[in-house]
Amino acid sequence: MTVTPSTWTPSSWREKRALQQPEWPDAAAAAAAVARLAGSPPLVFAGEARALRENLAKAIDRRAFLLQAGDCVESFNEISTQRIREKLKIMLQMSAVLTYGATLPVVKLGRMAGQFTKPRSDAFETVNGQEIPSFRGHMVNSEEPTAAARIPDPQRMIEGYNQSASTLNLLRAFTKGGYADLTQVHMWNKDFVSSSPEGRRYERLALDIERALAFMAACGIDLTAERRLHEVDVFTCHEGLLLDYEEGLTRKDSLTGDWYDCSAHLLWIGERTRGVDDAHVEFFAGVHNPIGVKLGPAATVEEAIELCERLNPLHVPGRLTFYARMGADHVRELLPPLLRAVRDEGHPVLWASDPMHANTIRTADGTKTRRFDAIMAELEGFFGACWEAGVWPGGVHLEFTGENVTECLGGADDVLEEHLANRYETLLDPRLNARQSLDLAFRLAELMRDGVR
Ligand code: PEP
Ligand code: CO
């Protein structure tokens, strides 16, 4: 299969309007950083991206479910074994809940190892009366609120590449080296979670899984020989926002001769940069990775169809995922026309819900937060809209962390407004904490079961 248009090159996006790009103060230094990336080993491999695409194809027609989750934005200052392990743990826990609860394989896709850039609604912000450029993620500038710290520095792309490489290295070790072994299902339950109602519910589920494994062993099945019980595939993704970086990591696959963006397995195009004639769509039309696109409340049927035609002209299942991020109050009304139009045109799209980004609110003191109930309400609306259109609701895209932070309101944990300041650590958007994430997974499994019945 080849999707690359004949006029395409890794740098043809430069002829188009590129939104949300930093203005590097020194163009030569930026070009040197891109050249350095272009000479560095790929972070992921084309064959892995193809494997993810095949898994996503299964999630289109009810044979799998996509769990895509991670930080809103990763931080250069927080890379540590413990944090990566905690994120992986909660992902494995949620997957166990979903796999067992809905008896479906879960495709695990971490917003990790490269989620270092952010689109911003405002290019500037006012701090202590001074107007300074906005923070755009550690691959561009620093979050420190001074004009100097906000100057884009292309060396940060190299640092981002290095941090991504070490994160991936650890992820590969954890997922293939015993940590993700299904016999460890109890160990994924963290101390501060295990004593909570969700944690206890999880313990019961883990016992059931253990019993099922013991039953199979008693039937004579050699569990040690079954690789899938001992290893998992965790794929990586980030918003493909910073096109200098993505271009620098794009390689021609020696096996197929096709282009792949080897910075991550899946790249998605954000709500602010998805114009069909703009640079991001131009760039991602030419690489063969699985691609995602966010669709917010303003998305039209025409735009959705044009994106399908531009990004997946050959109708390859698993190539294109749409994330609906409409808001809890609008999803039931705004999503069905898009679902029907794409379905009627015969485009094989994986529909997933991002219940986070259109449900962000500010408290009276200006703190950015999200209500757990609004997140659940958007998910319920998404499932309802999909069932009605005869489309499989194939996945979720979440912002979460394995830590016990207080950034989103509510949940079984009942984080209240006065608790937000206790552990509010995100660099940008509020994330679900470990308990809220586990709670969400149980409710999601119920939603899936209800729909299948
Ligand atoms: C994000 O996923 O962090 C994001 C910025 O999303 P969106 O493009 O949907 O606003
Ligand atoms: Co975000």
GROMACS .gro file of C-alpha atoms and ligand atoms in nm:
model
  464
    1MET     CA    1   0.000   0.000   0.000
    2THR     CA    2   0.124   0.347  -0.068
    3VAL     CA    3  -0.053   0.661   0.044
    4THR     CA    4   0.220   0.910  -0.038
    5PRO     CA    5   0.106   1.163  -0.301
    6SER     CA    6   0.357   1.204  -0.584
    7THR     CA    7   0.437   1.566  -0.493
    8TRP     CA    8   0.508   1.477  -0.132
    9THR     CA    9   0.847   1.501   0.043
   10PRO     CA   10   0.919   1.516   0.418
   11SER     CA   11   0.958   1.892   0.375
   12SER     CA   12   0.670   1.969   0.134
   13TRP     CA   13   0.468   2.094   0.433
   14ARG     CA   14   0.695   2.401   0.429
   15GLU     CA   15   0.506   2.531   0.124
   16LYS     CA   16   0.180   2.538   0.324
   17ARG     CA   17   0.040   2.745   0.607
   18ALA     CA   18   0.183   2.591   0.927
   19LEU     CA   19  -0.012   2.693   1.238
   20GLN     CA   20   0.116   2.677   1.596
   21GLN     CA   21   0.487   2.660   1.503
   22PRO     CA   22   0.750   2.837   1.713
   23GLU     CA   23   0.947   3.122   1.563
   24TRP     CA   24   1.300   2.998   1.624
   25PRO     CA   25   1.515   3.308   1.676
   26ASP     CA   26   1.806   3.150   1.486
   27ALA     CA   27   1.694   2.973   1.165
   28ALA     CA   28   2.039   2.818   1.109
   29ALA     CA   29   2.040   2.665   1.458
   30ALA     CA   30   1.692   2.521   1.394
   31ALA     CA   31   1.802   2.372   1.061
   32ALA     CA   32   2.109   2.221   1.232
   33ALA     CA   33   1.886   2.059   1.497
   34VAL     CA   34   1.659   1.911   1.227
   35ALA     CA   35   1.969   1.779   1.044
   36ARG     CA   36   2.095   1.623   1.366
   37LEU     CA   37   1.759   1.447   1.416
   38ALA     CA   38   1.765   1.330   1.057
   39GLY     CA   39   2.102   1.165   1.123
   40SER     CA   40   1.987   0.993   1.445
   41PRO     CA   41   1.840   0.644   1.481
   42PRO     CA   42   1.461   0.618   1.455
   43LEU     CA   43   1.272   0.593   1.784
   44VAL     CA   44   1.014   0.345   1.657
   45PHE     CA   45   1.018   0.113   1.359
   46ALA     CA   46   0.795   0.094   1.055
   47GLY     CA   47   0.698  -0.266   1.128
   48GLU     CA   48   0.574  -0.163   1.473
   49ALA     CA   49   0.363   0.116   1.325
   50ARG     CA   50   0.213  -0.139   1.085
   51ALA     CA   51   0.135  -0.371   1.378
   52LEU     CA   52  -0.046  -0.086   1.553
   53ARG     CA   53  -0.239  -0.013   1.235
   54GLU     CA   54  -0.356  -0.375   1.222
   55ASN     CA   55  -0.465  -0.358   1.585
   56LEU     CA   56  -0.656  -0.036   1.524
   57ALA     CA   57  -0.828  -0.198   1.227
   58LYS     CA   58  -0.966  -0.457   1.470
   59ALA     CA   59  -1.100  -0.178   1.692
   60ILE     CA   60  -1.309  -0.049   1.399
   61ASP     CA   61  -1.525  -0.357   1.383
   62ARG     CA   62  -1.572  -0.464   1.745
   63ARG     CA   63  -1.273  -0.694   1.769
   64ALA     CA   64  -1.075  -0.463   2.000
   65PHE     CA   65  -1.090  -0.139   2.197
   66LEU     CA   66  -0.835   0.143   2.201
   67LEU     CA   67  -0.708   0.283   2.531
   68GLN     CA   68  -0.498   0.590   2.454
   69ALA     CA   69  -0.382   0.784   2.757
   70GLY     CA   70  -0.108   0.978   2.925
   71ASP     CA   71  -0.004   1.325   3.029
   72CYS     CA   72  -0.143   1.636   2.869
   73VAL     CA   73   0.220   1.729   2.816
   74GLU     CA   74   0.528   1.544   2.935
   75SER     CA   75   0.791   1.733   3.129
   76PHE     CA   76   1.168   1.732   3.082
   77ASN     CA   77   1.201   1.762   3.459
   78GLU     CA   78   0.990   1.463   3.548
   79ILE     CA   79   1.143   1.180   3.357
   80SER     CA   80   1.199   0.909   3.615
   81THR     CA   81   1.166   0.535   3.635
   82GLN     CA   82   0.901   0.568   3.901
   83ARG     CA   83   0.676   0.803   3.703
   84ILE     CA   84   0.696   0.596   3.387
   85ARG     CA   85   0.624   0.280   3.584
   86GLU     CA   86   0.325   0.437   3.761
   87LYS     CA   87   0.176   0.544   3.429
   88LEU     CA   88   0.228   0.199   3.283
   89LYS     CA   89   0.076   0.039   3.594
   90ILE     CA   90  -0.247   0.233   3.570
   91MET     CA   91  -0.265   0.160   3.200
   92LEU     CA   92  -0.223  -0.213   3.264
   93GLN     CA   93  -0.482  -0.200   3.541
   94MET     CA   94  -0.734  -0.021   3.321
   95SER     CA   95  -0.665  -0.265   3.038
   96ALA     CA   96  -0.723  -0.562   3.269
   97VAL     CA   97  -1.057  -0.412   3.373
   98LEU     CA   98  -1.162  -0.346   3.015
   99THR     CA   99  -1.035  -0.675   2.873
  100TYR     CA  100  -1.198  -0.880   3.146
  101GLY     CA  101  -1.512  -0.667   3.175
  102ALA     CA  102  -1.584  -0.639   2.806
  103THR     CA  103  -1.400  -0.956   2.691
  104LEU     CA  104  -1.215  -0.767   2.422
  105PRO     CA  105  -0.846  -0.712   2.352
  106VAL     CA  106  -0.733  -0.361   2.448
  107VAL     CA  107  -0.491  -0.173   2.224
  108LYS     CA  108  -0.260   0.017   2.460
  109LEU     CA  109  -0.134   0.349   2.329
  110GLY     CA  110   0.058   0.580   2.563
  111ARG     CA  111   0.071   0.958   2.518
  112MET     CA  112   0.434   0.909   2.610
  113ALA     CA  113   0.789   0.933   2.478
  114GLY     CA  114   0.734   1.247   2.271
  115GLN     CA  115   0.429   1.438   2.399
  116PHE     CA  116   0.636   1.753   2.450
  117THR     CA  117   0.462   2.021   2.244
  118LYS     CA  118   0.132   2.204   2.288
  119PRO     CA  119  -0.094   2.412   2.069
  120ARG     CA  120  -0.204   2.730   2.246
  121SER     CA  121  -0.517   2.936   2.193
  122ASP     CA  122  -0.322   3.251   2.282
  123ALA     CA  123   0.030   3.315   2.157
  124PHE     CA  124   0.095   3.549   2.453
  125GLU     CA  125  -0.003   3.567   2.816
  126THR     CA  126   0.022   3.844   3.072
  127VAL     CA  127   0.232   3.772   3.381
  128ASN     CA  128   0.271   4.045   3.643
  129GLY     CA  129   0.161   4.305   3.392
  130GLN     CA  130   0.415   4.195   3.131
  131GLU     CA  131   0.315   4.027   2.807
  132ILE     CA  132   0.528   3.720   2.739
  133PRO     CA  133   0.503   3.436   2.483
  134SER     CA  134   0.297   3.135   2.593
  135PHE     CA  135   0.453   2.808   2.706
  136ARG     CA  136   0.445   2.562   2.412
  137GLY     CA  137   0.584   2.248   2.571
  138HIS     CA  138   0.938   2.156   2.674
  139MET     CA  139   1.043   2.072   2.320
  140VAL     CA  140   0.999   2.444   2.240
  141ASN     CA  141   1.043   2.659   2.552
  142SER     CA  142   1.028   2.656   2.932
  143GLU     CA  143   0.716   2.701   3.143
  144GLU     CA  144   0.896   2.952   3.367
  145PRO     CA  145   0.703   3.278   3.349
  146THR     CA  146   0.976   3.506   3.218
  147ALA     CA  147   1.021   3.648   2.869
  148ALA     CA  148   1.369   3.493   2.840
  149ALA     CA  149   1.254   3.143   2.937
  150ARG     CA  150   0.982   3.154   2.674
  151ILE     CA  151   1.219   3.212   2.381
  152PRO     CA  152   1.202   2.898   2.160
  153ASP     CA  153   1.525   2.699   2.161
  154PRO     CA  154   1.574   2.435   1.888
  155GLN     CA  155   1.824   2.246   2.107
  156ARG     CA  156   1.516   2.141   2.301
  157MET     CA  157   1.419   1.915   2.008
  158ILE     CA  158   1.740   1.719   2.065
  159GLU     CA  159   1.669   1.695   2.437
  160GLY     CA  160   1.313   1.582   2.355
  161TYR     CA  161   1.449   1.312   2.125
  162ASN     CA  162   1.687   1.189   2.396
  163GLN     CA  163   1.420   1.184   2.664
  164SER     CA  164   1.184   1.001   2.430
  165ALA     CA  165   1.454   0.743   2.361
  166SER     CA  166   1.510   0.670   2.730
  167THR     CA  167   1.137   0.659   2.803
  168LEU     CA  168   1.085   0.413   2.519
  169ASN     CA  169   1.376   0.203   2.634
  170LEU     CA  170   1.222   0.167   2.978
  171LEU     CA  171   0.876   0.100   2.838
  172ARG     CA  172   1.013  -0.176   2.618
  173ALA     CA  173   1.194  -0.330   2.915
  174PHE     CA  174   0.887  -0.317   3.140
  175THR     CA  175   0.645  -0.452   2.882
  176LYS     CA  176   0.864  -0.736   2.758
  177GLY     CA  177   1.064  -0.815   3.069
  178GLY     CA  178   0.810  -0.956   3.315
  179TYR     CA  179   0.652  -0.648   3.465
  180ALA     CA  180   0.344  -0.670   3.243
  181ASP     CA  181   0.310  -1.047   3.300
  182LEU     CA  182  -0.054  -1.130   3.372
  183THR     CA  183   0.056  -1.320   3.681
  184GLN     CA  184   0.154  -0.976   3.819
  185VAL     CA  185  -0.207  -0.856   3.799
  186HIS     CA  186  -0.221  -0.793   4.179
  187MET     CA  187   0.102  -0.600   4.181
  188TRP     CA  188  -0.035  -0.329   3.951
  189ASN     CA  189  -0.271  -0.220   4.228
  190LYS     CA  190  -0.095   0.070   4.400
  191ASP     CA  191  -0.094   0.126   4.776
  192PHE     CA  192  -0.298   0.441   4.772
  193VAL     CA  193  -0.547   0.285   4.532
  194SER     CA  194  -0.577  -0.062   4.681
  195SER     CA  195  -0.748   0.058   5.000
  196SER     CA  196  -1.017   0.250   4.805
  197PRO     CA  197  -1.349   0.103   4.684
  198GLU     CA  198  -1.219   0.092   4.324
  199GLY     CA  199  -0.899  -0.070   4.444
  200ARG     CA  200  -1.095  -0.339   4.627
  201ARG     CA  201  -1.315  -0.393   4.322
  202TYR     CA  202  -0.998  -0.433   4.121
  203GLU     CA  203  -0.862  -0.686   4.373
  204ARG     CA  204  -1.172  -0.902   4.319
  205LEU     CA  205  -1.125  -0.884   3.944
  206ALA     CA  206  -0.756  -0.973   3.979
  207LEU     CA  207  -0.856  -1.278   4.186
  208ASP     CA  208  -1.099  -1.383   3.912
  209ILE     CA  209  -0.824  -1.350   3.652
  210GLU     CA  210  -0.592  -1.557   3.869
  211ARG     CA  211  -0.857  -1.822   3.908
  212ALA     CA  212  -0.917  -1.831   3.532
  213LEU     CA  213  -0.543  -1.878   3.475
  214ALA     CA  214  -0.530  -2.157   3.735
  215PHE     CA  215  -0.828  -2.320   3.569
  216MET     CA  216  -0.657  -2.318   3.229
  217ALA     CA  217  -0.338  -2.460   3.382
  218ALA     CA  218  -0.541  -2.735   3.548
  219CYS     CA  219  -0.690  -2.818   3.208
  220GLY     CA  220  -0.338  -2.888   3.087
  221ILE     CA  221  -0.268  -2.563   2.900
  222ASP     CA  222   0.098  -2.470   2.929
  223LEU     CA  223   0.072  -2.108   3.044
  224THR     CA  224   0.446  -2.052   3.051
  225ALA     CA  225   0.463  -2.118   2.677
  226GLU     CA  226   0.198  -1.860   2.594
  227ARG     CA  227   0.391  -1.540   2.519
  228ARG     CA  228   0.079  -1.322   2.523
  229LEU     CA  229   0.027  -1.388   2.895
  230HIS     CA  230   0.374  -1.260   2.978
  231GLU     CA  231   0.431  -0.964   2.747
  232VAL     CA  232   0.221  -0.678   2.617
  233ASP     CA  233   0.257  -0.431   2.335
  234VAL     CA  234   0.241  -0.071   2.448
  235PHE     CA  235   0.257   0.167   2.154
  236THR     CA  236   0.344   0.537   2.173
  237CYS     CA  237   0.182   0.849   2.032
  238HIS     CA  238   0.188   1.224   2.059
  239GLU     CA  239   0.036   1.523   1.887
  240GLY     CA  240   0.234   1.568   1.565
  241LEU     CA  241   0.248   1.939   1.616
  242LEU     CA  242   0.609   2.050   1.580
  243LEU     CA  243   0.673   1.977   1.213
  244ASP     CA  244   1.048   2.044   1.227
  245TYR     CA  245   1.080   1.757   1.474
  246GLU     CA  246   0.848   1.523   1.282
  247GLU     CA  247   1.029   1.594   0.955
  248GLY     CA  248   1.365   1.524   1.121
  249LEU     CA  249   1.249   1.179   1.232
  250THR     CA  250   1.089   1.072   0.907
  251ARG     CA  251   1.253   0.777   0.732
  252LYS     CA  252   1.198   0.562   0.427
  253ASP     CA  253   1.128   0.206   0.538
  254SER     CA  254   1.388  -0.026   0.384
  255LEU     CA  255   1.139  -0.313   0.358
  256THR     CA  256   0.853  -0.140   0.177
  257GLY     CA  257   1.007   0.184   0.049
  258ASP     CA  258   0.727   0.376   0.225
  259TRP     CA  259   0.779   0.685   0.443
  260TYR     CA  260   0.723   0.659   0.818
  261ASP     CA  261   0.743   0.922   1.088
  262CYS     CA  262   0.961   0.729   1.332
  263SER     CA  263   0.908   0.963   1.630
  264ALA     CA  264   0.608   0.754   1.749
  265HIS     CA  265   0.378   0.478   1.630
  266LEU     CA  266   0.074   0.703   1.596
  267LEU     CA  267   0.066   1.079   1.550
  268TRP     CA  268  -0.246   1.283   1.579
  269ILE     CA  269  -0.342   1.620   1.433
  270GLY     CA  270  -0.499   1.854   1.688
  271GLU     CA  271  -0.824   2.044   1.668
  272ARG     CA  272  -0.640   2.369   1.593
  273THR     CA  273  -0.424   2.243   1.306
  274ARG     CA  274  -0.648   2.010   1.106
  275GLY     CA  275  -0.718   2.242   0.808
  276VAL     CA  276  -0.717   2.020   0.496
  277ASP     CA  277  -0.503   2.263   0.300
  278ASP     CA  278  -0.263   2.334   0.584
  279ALA     CA  279   0.083   2.201   0.662
  280HIS     CA  280  -0.009   1.933   0.917
  281VAL     CA  281  -0.249   1.749   0.689
  282GLU     CA  282   0.003   1.782   0.404
  283PHE     CA  283   0.278   1.627   0.616
  284PHE     CA  284   0.075   1.339   0.760
  285ALA     CA  285  -0.085   1.256   0.423
  286GLY     CA  286   0.258   1.134   0.313
  287VAL     CA  287   0.369   0.909   0.599
  288HIS     CA  288   0.230   0.560   0.651
  289ASN     CA  289   0.183   0.562   1.030
  290PRO     CA  290  -0.163   0.533   1.173
  291ILE     CA  291  -0.291   0.891   1.202
  292GLY     CA  292  -0.550   1.046   1.433
  293VAL     CA  293  -0.744   1.370   1.399
  294LYS     CA  294  -0.933   1.556   1.673
  295LEU     CA  295  -1.280   1.676   1.579
  296GLY     CA  296  -1.429   1.950   1.796
  297PRO     CA  297  -1.776   2.106   1.800
  298ALA     CA  298  -1.706   2.320   1.491
  299ALA     CA  299  -1.617   2.023   1.268
  300THR     CA  300  -1.839   1.992   0.961
  301VAL     CA  301  -1.942   1.687   0.763
  302GLU     CA  302  -1.748   1.822   0.463
  303GLU     CA  303  -1.431   1.859   0.668
  304ALA     CA  304  -1.460   1.507   0.804
  305ILE     CA  305  -1.504   1.360   0.456
  306GLU     CA  306  -1.220   1.569   0.311
  307LEU     CA  307  -0.989   1.453   0.590
  308CYS     CA  308  -1.078   1.091   0.513
  309GLU     CA  309  -1.003   1.143   0.146
  310ARG     CA  310  -0.677   1.329   0.204
  311LEU     CA  311  -0.541   1.109   0.480
  312ASN     CA  312  -0.678   0.772   0.377
  313PRO     CA  313  -0.752   0.774   0.004
  314LEU     CA  314  -0.703   0.399  -0.021
  315HIS     CA  315  -0.949   0.322   0.261
  316VAL     CA  316  -0.694   0.130   0.464
  317PRO     CA  317  -0.855   0.015   0.792
  318GLY     CA  318  -0.660   0.134   1.096
  319ARG     CA  319  -0.490   0.418   0.911
  320LEU     CA  320  -0.730   0.686   1.037
  321THR     CA  321  -0.881   0.747   1.381
  322PHE     CA  322  -1.117   1.034   1.459
  323TYR     CA  323  -1.138   1.155   1.818
  324ALA     CA  324  -1.467   1.327   1.890
  325ARG     CA  325  -1.416   1.601   2.153
  326MET     CA  326  -1.751   1.775   2.146
  327GLY     CA  327  -1.831   1.840   2.512
  328ALA     CA  328  -2.075   1.655   2.736
  329ASP     CA  329  -2.362   1.888   2.645
  330HIS     CA  330  -2.316   1.869   2.268
  331VAL     CA  331  -2.193   1.524   2.173
  332ARG     CA  332  -2.541   1.372   2.127
  333GLU     CA  333  -2.640   1.645   1.888
  334LEU     CA  334  -2.314   1.717   1.702
  335LEU     CA  335  -2.162   1.373   1.655
  336PRO     CA  336  -2.438   1.173   1.478
  337PRO     CA  337  -2.424   1.367   1.146
  338LEU     CA  338  -2.046   1.307   1.128
  339LEU     CA  339  -2.080   0.938   1.213
  340ARG     CA  340  -2.350   0.889   0.950
  341ALA     CA  341  -2.167   1.081   0.676
  342VAL     CA  342  -1.841   0.891   0.722
  343ARG     CA  343  -2.029   0.561   0.743
  344ASP     CA  344  -2.233   0.637   0.428
  345GLU     CA  345  -1.918   0.728   0.232
  346GLY     CA  346  -1.775   0.390   0.327
  347HIS     CA  347  -1.461   0.525   0.498
  348PRO     CA  348  -1.309   0.281   0.748
  349VAL     CA  349  -1.260   0.521   1.041
  350LEU     CA  350  -1.195   0.422   1.399
  351TRP     CA  351  -1.414   0.644   1.617
  352ALA     CA  352  -1.281   0.719   1.963
  353SER     CA  353  -1.386   0.968   2.228
  354ASP     CA  354  -1.166   1.235   2.381
  355PRO     CA  355  -1.394   1.329   2.672
  356MET     CA  356  -1.136   1.567   2.820
  357HIS     CA  357  -1.068   1.863   2.595
  358ALA     CA  358  -1.415   2.009   2.550
  359ASN     CA  359  -1.497   1.975   2.920
  360THR     CA  360  -1.232   2.202   3.067
  361ILE     CA  361  -1.360   2.466   3.309
  362ARG     CA  362  -1.208   2.723   3.544
  363THR     CA  363  -1.288   2.756   3.912
  364ALA     CA  364  -1.358   3.096   4.067
  365ASP     CA  365  -0.986   3.143   4.136
  366GLY     CA  366  -0.896   3.061   3.775
  367THR     CA  367  -0.769   2.704   3.823
  368LYS     CA  368  -0.819   2.487   3.513
  369THR     CA  369  -1.009   2.170   3.597
  370ARG     CA  370  -1.253   1.911   3.465
  371ARG     CA  371  -1.543   1.735   3.635
  372PHE     CA  372  -1.532   1.358   3.641
  373ASP     CA  373  -1.910   1.359   3.584
  374ALA     CA  374  -1.878   1.570   3.268
  375ILE     CA  375  -1.609   1.333   3.136
  376MET     CA  376  -1.837   1.034   3.201
  377ALA     CA  377  -2.135   1.219   3.050
  378GLU     CA  378  -1.941   1.283   2.728
  379LEU     CA  379  -1.841   0.916   2.714
  380GLU     CA  380  -2.201   0.806   2.763
  381GLY     CA  381  -2.316   1.049   2.493
  382PHE     CA  382  -2.044   0.921   2.261
  383PHE     CA  383  -2.144   0.558   2.316
  384GLY     CA  384  -2.512   0.642   2.268
  385ALA     CA  385  -2.446   0.832   1.944
  386CYS     CA  386  -2.232   0.546   1.809
  387TRP     CA  387  -2.481   0.272   1.897
  388GLU     CA  388  -2.756   0.467   1.722
  389ALA     CA  389  -2.550   0.513   1.407
  390GLY     CA  390  -2.451   0.148   1.404
  391VAL     CA  391  -2.085   0.243   1.453
  392TRP     CA  392  -1.863   0.067   1.708
  393PRO     CA  393  -1.737   0.312   1.973
  394GLY     CA  394  -1.384   0.188   1.938
  395GLY     CA  395  -1.177   0.374   2.193
  396VAL     CA  396  -1.101   0.649   2.443
  397HIS     CA  397  -0.830   0.913   2.454
  398LEU     CA  398  -0.762   1.033   2.809
  399GLU     CA  399  -0.529   1.258   3.003
  400PHE     CA  400  -0.426   1.072   3.316
  401THR     CA  401  -0.138   1.011   3.549
  402GLY     CA  402  -0.046   0.724   3.778
  403GLU     CA  403   0.006   0.966   4.066
  404ASN     CA  404  -0.240   1.067   4.334
  405VAL     CA  405  -0.285   1.423   4.204
  406THR     CA  406  -0.584   1.652   4.261
  407GLU     CA  407  -0.648   1.812   3.924
  408CYS     CA  408  -0.995   1.688   3.815
  409LEU     CA  409  -1.302   1.729   4.036
  410GLY     CA  410  -1.522   1.444   4.160
  411GLY     CA  411  -1.504   1.072   4.097
  412ALA     CA  412  -1.543   0.809   4.366
  413ASP     CA  413  -1.255   0.991   4.532
  414ASP     CA  414  -1.466   1.308   4.537
  415VAL     CA  415  -1.197   1.568   4.483
  416LEU     CA  416  -1.356   1.901   4.581
  417GLU     CA  417  -1.263   2.250   4.469
  418GLU     CA  418  -1.083   2.316   4.795
  419HIS     CA  419  -0.867   2.006   4.737
  420LEU     CA  420  -0.736   2.112   4.397
  421ALA     CA  421  -0.439   2.299   4.541
  422ASN     CA  422  -0.321   1.993   4.741
  423ARG     CA  423  -0.146   1.825   4.450
  424TYR     CA  424  -0.197   2.022   4.133
  425GLU     CA  425   0.112   1.933   3.930
  426THR     CA  426   0.021   1.938   3.563
  427LEU     CA  427   0.208   2.177   3.335
  428LEU     CA  428  -0.113   2.247   3.142
  429ASP     CA  429  -0.438   2.049   3.139
  430PRO     CA  430  -0.583   1.871   3.446
  431ARG     CA  431  -0.539   1.492   3.444
  432LEU     CA  432  -0.741   1.212   3.599
  433ASN     CA  433  -0.557   1.062   3.895
  434ALA     CA  434  -0.503   0.688   3.938
  435ARG     CA  435  -0.825   0.627   4.134
  436GLN     CA  436  -1.037   0.835   3.898
  437SER     CA  437  -0.885   0.648   3.603
  438LEU     CA  438  -0.962   0.308   3.751
  439ASP     CA  439  -1.314   0.419   3.837
  440LEU     CA  440  -1.358   0.536   3.478
  441ALA     CA  441  -1.235   0.200   3.344
  442PHE     CA  442  -1.497   0.009   3.546
  443ARG     CA  443  -1.774   0.238   3.422
  444LEU     CA  444  -1.647   0.213   3.067
  445ALA     CA  445  -1.651  -0.167   3.080
  446GLU     CA  446  -2.015  -0.147   3.193
  447LEU     CA  447  -2.102   0.088   2.908
  448MET     CA  448  -1.944  -0.151   2.661
  449ARG     CA  449  -2.124  -0.450   2.805
  450ASP     CA  450  -2.460  -0.268   2.801
  451GLY     CA  451  -2.418  -0.181   2.436
  452VAL     CA  452  -2.318  -0.529   2.331
  453ARG     CA  453  -2.619  -0.685   2.502
  454PEP     C1  454  -0.452   1.756   2.347
  454PEP     O1  455  -0.489   1.641   2.315
  454PEP     O2  456  -0.375   1.777   2.442
  454PEP     C2  457  -0.509   1.872   2.275
  454PEP     C3  458  -0.451   1.991   2.276
  454PEP     O3  459  -0.624   1.844   2.215
  454PEP     P1  460  -0.713   1.925   2.109
  454PEP     O4  461  -0.633   1.939   1.985
  454PEP     O5  462  -0.830   1.833   2.092
  454PEP     O6  463  -0.751   2.056   2.172
  455CO      CO  464  -0.450   1.847   2.687
   0.00000   0.00000   0.00000
